[in-house]
C-alpha cells in the first residue's frame, strides 16, 4: 500500500497503464541564422497553440467552461510577451530554440514556485506543461496521449498535466495516480470536475506499478493498493458502492436551505477565480459567492485591466447570482506575487512584504480603478468589497476613504451604484485576529482566510514539507484565533464567514456553528456535503463539542475529539 495526497474523492478499481513521458532531450548548439531559428520557434509555438485551442474546445464540451479556461490560459502564457521576447533575445544571441525555450521557461517556472499564493504556484505547473508541448513540437516528438483507453484503466504517470487531462478518455478511467502534484493543482481540479478518483504525489509509484496490474485508487483517503488480494478487493468494492450511495443521498440537500438541526440559517457559498467559474458554482447549488479572487483578472492580462474590463467581469458574476451576495476580494498581489507588468521589486521576505492592501493603498489611483468598477457592478447585484491582508485599523479606514472618493466621482458622472455597498475584511493575519473587536467597528463583514491565517499563526509555510506538520487549523492557537474573530464579529452585529479550505471541513464545521459563523464558502463540489454536515448539528450539541475541543492541548488531541464526534 502507498500513501499520497487525496486529490479527488472516490474509489477506483482497474488495470494499470503506466504513461511514459517522451524523451525530450536535445543537444544545445549555436545557430548561424537566428532569423530562421526564430521562425522555427514561431512555427512550433503556432502548432502548440492550435492543438491547445482544440483541447480547450474539447474540454468545454466534455467537462465544462471553467476547466476549459485552464487550457485557454496556456495559450496566453505561451504567447506572453515577457517570455517570447526573452526567448527571441536568446536566439538572437546564438542559442538554439530548444535551449532558449528551456532556460526561459525554467526561469519563469521558478519565479512562480517561489510565490506564497497557491493559485500563483499553479502557474509553475502550467509553464512546465507549456514547455513540454512546445519542445515536443520542436523535436518532432509525440506527447502522452490519453484520448483512447481500455475500460477501467488506472493511469499512473509522473505528472498528470492539464494538457493530458484535456483530452483524457474519462469514461474509461477508473483512477489516477501521480508522483507529483497537490490537492490544489490544476490536474486535481480537473480530476474532481471529471469525478475521477485521484491520489497524487506518491513517490516512485510509476516504478512500483506495472502495466496490466490490478490496482485500487482510494482518492478519499489518499491510498493506492497494487495487486490486492480478494478480501481487500471485495472490501473496497463494498466501500465504492457505499460512496456512490452517499453521493446520491446528498442530492436530497439540493435546493434546500442551509440550516442547523435546530433551524439556525446559514449560507453555503462558493469560491471562484473568474466569471467562468460561476456556472459550476451554481450547478453545485451555491447560495452565494463568498470569495471572488479578482487577481486572476490581472494575472491573465498583459497589462492592467481597464475599469470597463473589470466592471464587465464583476457585473457578469453579480447578474448570474440574481441578487444573492457576491464578495469580491480586491487585488491581492505584490511582493511574492509577481505580475510582470506591475514591475514589482524582489523582496527578502515577500510573505511579510509589500503586498495586497499595502500595495493597493500605495498605488491609490490604480486601486480606485478597481473600486470604481466594483461600485458600478453593485448596481446589478449584491456586490460586497473585501480587503485582503488587513493588519491594522488604519488600513481599512483608508480603503473606505477611497471608496467614498470613488462614489463622489461616479455621482458627478451620473453613474448608478449601491450607496450602501458593504466593505469588509479578509481576516487572515494574527494581528487582525488580535484586534478583531476593533476591526469589527470599522467593517461591514469578516471573512476568515484560514489558509493564510493558519500559516501566519503557526509560522509554517504549507509548501515546506519539513514544517508541513505545523500547518493545521486543529492547533489550539489557530482555533482560538478563529473563535475570537467570529465572536468579535457576532458581538458587533456583522456577518462573519470563512473562505479558506477549513470551511468545507466536516470536523471543524460544528465548532464554527458553536461560535456563530454565518457563511461557509468553499470549492463548489463540497457544497452539498457541507449543507448536510450543518443540518446534523444543533447549537447546543456544537457548543458541547467546542468546549471539549478547546480544552485540548494539541492538534492531535483536537482532531481525535472531533473525529470521535463526527456524524
PDB file of C-alpha atoms in Angstrom, residues 59-214:
ATOM      1  CA  UNK A  59     -12.791  20.185 -22.709  1.00  0.00           C
ATOM      2  CA  UNK A  60     -15.516  22.832 -22.895  1.00  0.00           C
ATOM      3  CA  UNK A  61     -17.861  20.240 -24.389  1.00  0.00           C
ATOM      4  CA  UNK A  62     -16.876  17.293 -22.199  1.00  0.00           C
ATOM      5  CA  UNK A  63     -16.030  18.858 -18.820  1.00  0.00           C
ATOM      6  CA  UNK A  64     -17.077  22.486 -18.565  1.00  0.00           C
ATOM      7  CA  UNK A  65     -16.215  26.046 -19.455  1.00  0.00           C
ATOM      8  CA  UNK A  66     -14.297  26.757 -16.247  1.00  0.00           C
ATOM      9  CA  UNK A  67     -11.972  23.797 -16.805  1.00  0.00           C
ATOM     10  CA  UNK A  68     -11.538  24.722 -20.477  1.00  0.00           C
ATOM     11  CA  UNK A  69     -10.250  28.105 -19.326  1.00  0.00           C
ATOM     12  CA  UNK A  70      -7.208  26.335 -17.865  1.00  0.00           C
ATOM     13  CA  UNK A  71      -6.171  25.313 -21.378  1.00  0.00           C
ATOM     14  CA  UNK A  72      -7.023  28.722 -22.830  1.00  0.00           C
ATOM     15  CA  UNK A  73      -4.753  30.164 -20.156  1.00  0.00           C
ATOM     16  CA  UNK A  74      -1.918  28.012 -21.517  1.00  0.00           C
ATOM     17  CA  UNK A  75      -2.197  29.800 -24.849  1.00  0.00           C
ATOM     18  CA  UNK A  76      -1.984  33.210 -23.158  1.00  0.00           C
ATOM     19  CA  UNK A  77       1.024  32.124 -21.121  1.00  0.00           C
ATOM     20  CA  UNK A  78       2.791  30.619 -24.141  1.00  0.00           C
ATOM     21  CA  UNK A  79       2.314  33.864 -26.066  1.00  0.00           C
ATOM     22  CA  UNK A  80       3.213  36.118 -23.120  1.00  0.00           C
ATOM     23  CA  UNK A  81       5.436  38.923 -24.470  1.00  0.00           C
ATOM     24  CA  UNK A  82       7.764  38.709 -21.477  1.00  0.00           C
ATOM     25  CA  UNK A  83       8.539  35.088 -22.223  1.00  0.00           C
ATOM     26  CA  UNK A  84       8.564  35.215 -26.036  1.00  0.00           C
ATOM     27  CA  UNK A  85      10.712  38.358 -26.104  1.00  0.00           C
ATOM     28  CA  UNK A  86      13.299  36.702 -23.880  1.00  0.00           C
ATOM     29  CA  UNK A  87      13.288  33.534 -25.999  1.00  0.00           C
ATOM     30  CA  UNK A  88      13.766  35.558 -29.171  1.00  0.00           C
ATOM     31  CA  UNK A  89      16.510  37.568 -27.483  1.00  0.00           C
ATOM     32  CA  UNK A  90      18.407  34.398 -26.590  1.00  0.00           C
ATOM     33  CA  UNK A  91      18.029  33.116 -30.150  1.00  0.00           C
ATOM     34  CA  UNK A  92      19.399  36.435 -31.436  1.00  0.00           C
ATOM     35  CA  UNK A  93      22.360  35.792 -29.168  1.00  0.00           C
ATOM     36  CA  UNK A  94      23.016  32.444 -30.880  1.00  0.00           C
ATOM     37  CA  UNK A  95      21.066  29.962 -28.733  1.00  0.00           C
ATOM     38  CA  UNK A  96      19.020  27.260 -30.427  1.00  0.00           C
ATOM     39  CA  UNK A  97      15.243  27.445 -29.964  1.00  0.00           C
ATOM     40  CA  UNK A  98      15.175  24.439 -27.626  1.00  0.00           C
ATOM     41  CA  UNK A  99      17.756  25.929 -25.264  1.00  0.00           C
ATOM     42  CA  UNK A 100      16.122  29.363 -25.320  1.00  0.00           C
ATOM     43  CA  UNK A 101      12.725  27.811 -24.513  1.00  0.00           C
ATOM     44  CA  UNK A 102      14.010  25.613 -21.691  1.00  0.00           C
ATOM     45  CA  UNK A 103      16.115  28.281 -19.976  1.00  0.00           C
ATOM     46  CA  UNK A 104      13.471  30.994 -20.245  1.00  0.00           C
ATOM     47  CA  UNK A 105      10.554  28.812 -19.179  1.00  0.00           C
ATOM     48  CA  UNK A 106      12.550  27.396 -16.265  1.00  0.00           C
ATOM     49  CA  UNK A 107      13.242  30.929 -15.038  1.00  0.00           C
ATOM     50  CA  UNK A 108       9.516  31.764 -15.139  1.00  0.00           C
ATOM     51  CA  UNK A 109       8.645  28.422 -13.538  1.00  0.00           C
ATOM     52  CA  UNK A 110      10.998  29.057 -10.625  1.00  0.00           C
ATOM     53  CA  UNK A 111       9.578  32.550 -10.218  1.00  0.00           C
ATOM     54  CA  UNK A 112       6.058  31.172  -9.793  1.00  0.00           C
ATOM     55  CA  UNK A 113       7.256  28.369  -7.498  1.00  0.00           C
ATOM     56  CA  UNK A 114       8.724  30.955  -5.129  1.00  0.00           C
ATOM     57  CA  UNK A 115       5.352  32.614  -4.603  1.00  0.00           C
ATOM     58  CA  UNK A 116       3.297  32.104  -1.462  1.00  0.00           C
ATOM     59  CA  UNK A 117      -0.172  32.046  -3.004  1.00  0.00           C
ATOM     60  CA  UNK A 118      -1.192  28.550  -4.096  1.00  0.00           C
ATOM     61  CA  UNK A 119      -3.066  29.843  -7.129  1.00  0.00           C
ATOM     62  CA  UNK A 120       0.071  31.506  -8.437  1.00  0.00           C
ATOM     63  CA  UNK A 121       2.115  28.386  -7.819  1.00  0.00           C
ATOM     64  CA  UNK A 122      -0.229  26.587 -10.203  1.00  0.00           C
ATOM     65  CA  UNK A 123       1.286  28.715 -12.932  1.00  0.00           C
ATOM     66  CA  UNK A 124       4.606  26.894 -12.420  1.00  0.00           C
ATOM     67  CA  UNK A 125       2.974  23.595 -13.439  1.00  0.00           C
ATOM     68  CA  UNK A 126       1.350  25.369 -16.392  1.00  0.00           C
ATOM     69  CA  UNK A 127       4.719  26.707 -17.540  1.00  0.00           C
ATOM     70  CA  UNK A 128       6.234  23.202 -17.327  1.00  0.00           C
ATOM     71  CA  UNK A 129       3.320  21.805 -19.343  1.00  0.00           C
ATOM     72  CA  UNK A 130       3.746  24.501 -21.991  1.00  0.00           C
ATOM     73  CA  UNK A 131       7.485  23.816 -22.194  1.00  0.00           C
ATOM     74  CA  UNK A 132       6.837  20.107 -22.776  1.00  0.00           C
ATOM     75  CA  UNK A 133       4.300  20.820 -25.523  1.00  0.00           C
ATOM     76  CA  UNK A 134       6.405  23.335 -27.462  1.00  0.00           C
ATOM     77  CA  UNK A 135       9.588  21.303 -27.006  1.00  0.00           C
ATOM     78  CA  UNK A 136       7.835  18.224 -28.385  1.00  0.00           C
ATOM     79  CA  UNK A 137       6.863  20.236 -31.477  1.00  0.00           C
ATOM     80  CA  UNK A 138      10.434  21.472 -31.935  1.00  0.00           C
ATOM     81  CA  UNK A 139      11.825  17.925 -31.634  1.00  0.00           C
ATOM     82  CA  UNK A 140       9.069  16.213 -33.622  1.00  0.00           C
ATOM     83  CA  UNK A 141       8.035  14.017 -30.673  1.00  0.00           C
ATOM     84  CA  UNK A 142       4.582  12.896 -29.539  1.00  0.00           C
ATOM     85  CA  UNK A 143       3.424  13.735 -26.017  1.00  0.00           C
ATOM     86  CA  UNK A 144       1.454  11.295 -23.865  1.00  0.00           C
ATOM     87  CA  UNK A 145      -1.953  10.574 -25.440  1.00  0.00           C
ATOM     88  CA  UNK A 146      -4.734   9.519 -23.065  1.00  0.00           C
ATOM     89  CA  UNK A 147      -7.591  10.046 -25.511  1.00  0.00           C
ATOM     90  CA  UNK A 148      -8.260   6.339 -26.174  1.00  0.00           C
ATOM     91  CA  UNK A 149      -8.068   3.915 -23.243  1.00  0.00           C
ATOM     92  CA  UNK A 150      -9.425   0.465 -22.340  1.00  0.00           C
ATOM     93  CA  UNK A 151     -12.319   0.339 -19.874  1.00  0.00           C
ATOM     94  CA  UNK A 152     -11.410   0.630 -16.168  1.00  0.00           C
ATOM     95  CA  UNK A 153      -7.902   1.991 -16.675  1.00  0.00           C
ATOM     96  CA  UNK A 154      -5.844   3.205 -13.724  1.00  0.00           C
ATOM     97  CA  UNK A 155      -3.430   5.790 -15.116  1.00  0.00           C
ATOM     98  CA  UNK A 156      -0.013   6.019 -13.443  1.00  0.00           C
ATOM     99  CA  UNK A 157       2.076   8.964 -14.579  1.00  0.00           C
ATOM    100  CA  UNK A 158       4.868  11.098 -13.165  1.00  0.00           C
ATOM    101  CA  UNK A 159       2.809  14.290 -13.532  1.00  0.00           C
ATOM    102  CA  UNK A 160      -0.706  14.495 -14.913  1.00  0.00           C
ATOM    103  CA  UNK A 161      -0.579  17.815 -16.738  1.00  0.00           C
ATOM    104  CA  UNK A 162      -3.601  19.884 -17.763  1.00  0.00           C
ATOM    105  CA  UNK A 163      -2.860  19.112 -21.413  1.00  0.00           C
ATOM    106  CA  UNK A 164      -3.127  15.375 -20.668  1.00  0.00           C
ATOM    107  CA  UNK A 165      -6.411  15.773 -18.812  1.00  0.00           C
ATOM    108  CA  UNK A 166      -7.812  17.997 -21.575  1.00  0.00           C
ATOM    109  CA  UNK A 167      -8.336  15.064 -23.939  1.00  0.00           C
ATOM    110  CA  UNK A 168      -8.452  12.209 -21.430  1.00  0.00           C
ATOM    111  CA  UNK A 169     -10.857   9.372 -22.158  1.00  0.00           C
ATOM    112  CA  UNK A 170     -12.518   9.963 -18.799  1.00  0.00           C
ATOM    113  CA  UNK A 171     -15.343   7.456 -19.290  1.00  0.00           C
ATOM    114  CA  UNK A 172     -12.774   4.652 -19.291  1.00  0.00           C
ATOM    115  CA  UNK A 173     -10.577   5.937 -16.437  1.00  0.00           C
ATOM    116  CA  UNK A 174     -11.099   4.248 -13.071  1.00  0.00           C
ATOM    117  CA  UNK A 175      -8.436   6.216 -11.229  1.00  0.00           C
ATOM    118  CA  UNK A 176      -5.332   8.387 -11.481  1.00  0.00           C
ATOM    119  CA  UNK A 177      -2.038   8.087  -9.602  1.00  0.00           C
ATOM    120  CA  UNK A 178       0.891  10.500  -9.955  1.00  0.00           C
ATOM    121  CA  UNK A 179       4.323  11.059  -8.438  1.00  0.00           C
ATOM    122  CA  UNK A 180       3.871  14.841  -8.135  1.00  0.00           C
ATOM    123  CA  UNK A 181       1.142  17.421  -7.659  1.00  0.00           C
ATOM    124  CA  UNK A 182      -1.089  18.641  -4.840  1.00  0.00           C
ATOM    125  CA  UNK A 183      -4.754  18.938  -3.999  1.00  0.00           C
ATOM    126  CA  UNK A 184      -4.985  22.452  -5.447  1.00  0.00           C
ATOM    127  CA  UNK A 185      -3.123  21.703  -8.689  1.00  0.00           C
ATOM    128  CA  UNK A 186      -4.957  22.161 -11.967  1.00  0.00           C
ATOM    129  CA  UNK A 187      -4.775  18.420 -12.556  1.00  0.00           C
ATOM    130  CA  UNK A 188      -6.514  17.798  -9.232  1.00  0.00           C
ATOM    131  CA  UNK A 189      -9.145  20.411 -10.059  1.00  0.00           C
ATOM    132  CA  UNK A 190      -9.883  18.747 -13.394  1.00  0.00           C
ATOM    133  CA  UNK A 191      -9.885  15.247 -11.841  1.00  0.00           C
ATOM    134  CA  UNK A 192     -12.507  16.429  -9.340  1.00  0.00           C
ATOM    135  CA  UNK A 193     -14.548  18.026 -12.110  1.00  0.00           C
ATOM    136  CA  UNK A 194     -14.449  14.728 -14.020  1.00  0.00           C
ATOM    137  CA  UNK A 195     -15.175  12.879 -10.754  1.00  0.00           C
ATOM    138  CA  UNK A 196     -12.205  10.532 -11.258  1.00  0.00           C
ATOM    139  CA  UNK A 197     -10.633   9.202  -8.019  1.00  0.00           C
ATOM    140  CA  UNK A 198      -7.068  10.507  -7.824  1.00  0.00           C
ATOM    141  CA  UNK A 199      -4.104  10.127  -5.473  1.00  0.00           C
ATOM    142  CA  UNK A 200      -1.219  12.478  -6.233  1.00  0.00           C
ATOM    143  CA  UNK A 201       2.350  12.906  -5.029  1.00  0.00           C
ATOM    144  CA  UNK A 202       3.154   9.225  -4.438  1.00  0.00           C
ATOM    145  CA  UNK A 203       6.966   8.933  -4.729  1.00  0.00           C
ATOM    146  CA  UNK A 204       8.180   6.223  -7.114  1.00  0.00           C
ATOM    147  CA  UNK A 205       4.690   4.921  -7.907  1.00  0.00           C
ATOM    148  CA  UNK A 206       5.372   4.623 -11.665  1.00  0.00           C
ATOM    149  CA  UNK A 207       8.188   2.176 -10.913  1.00  0.00           C
ATOM    150  CA  UNK A 208       6.148   0.324  -8.286  1.00  0.00           C
ATOM    151  CA  UNK A 209       3.223  -0.306 -10.644  1.00  0.00           C
ATOM    152  CA  UNK A 210       3.325  -2.393 -13.811  1.00  0.00           C
ATOM    153  CA  UNK A 211       1.150  -2.427 -16.916  1.00  0.00           C
ATOM    154  CA  UNK A 212      -1.728  -4.888 -16.581  1.00  0.00           C
ATOM    155  CA  UNK A 213      -1.625  -4.978 -12.772  1.00  0.00           C
ATOM    156  CA  UNK A 214      -4.898  -4.662 -10.850  1.00  0.00           C
TER     157      UNK A 214
END
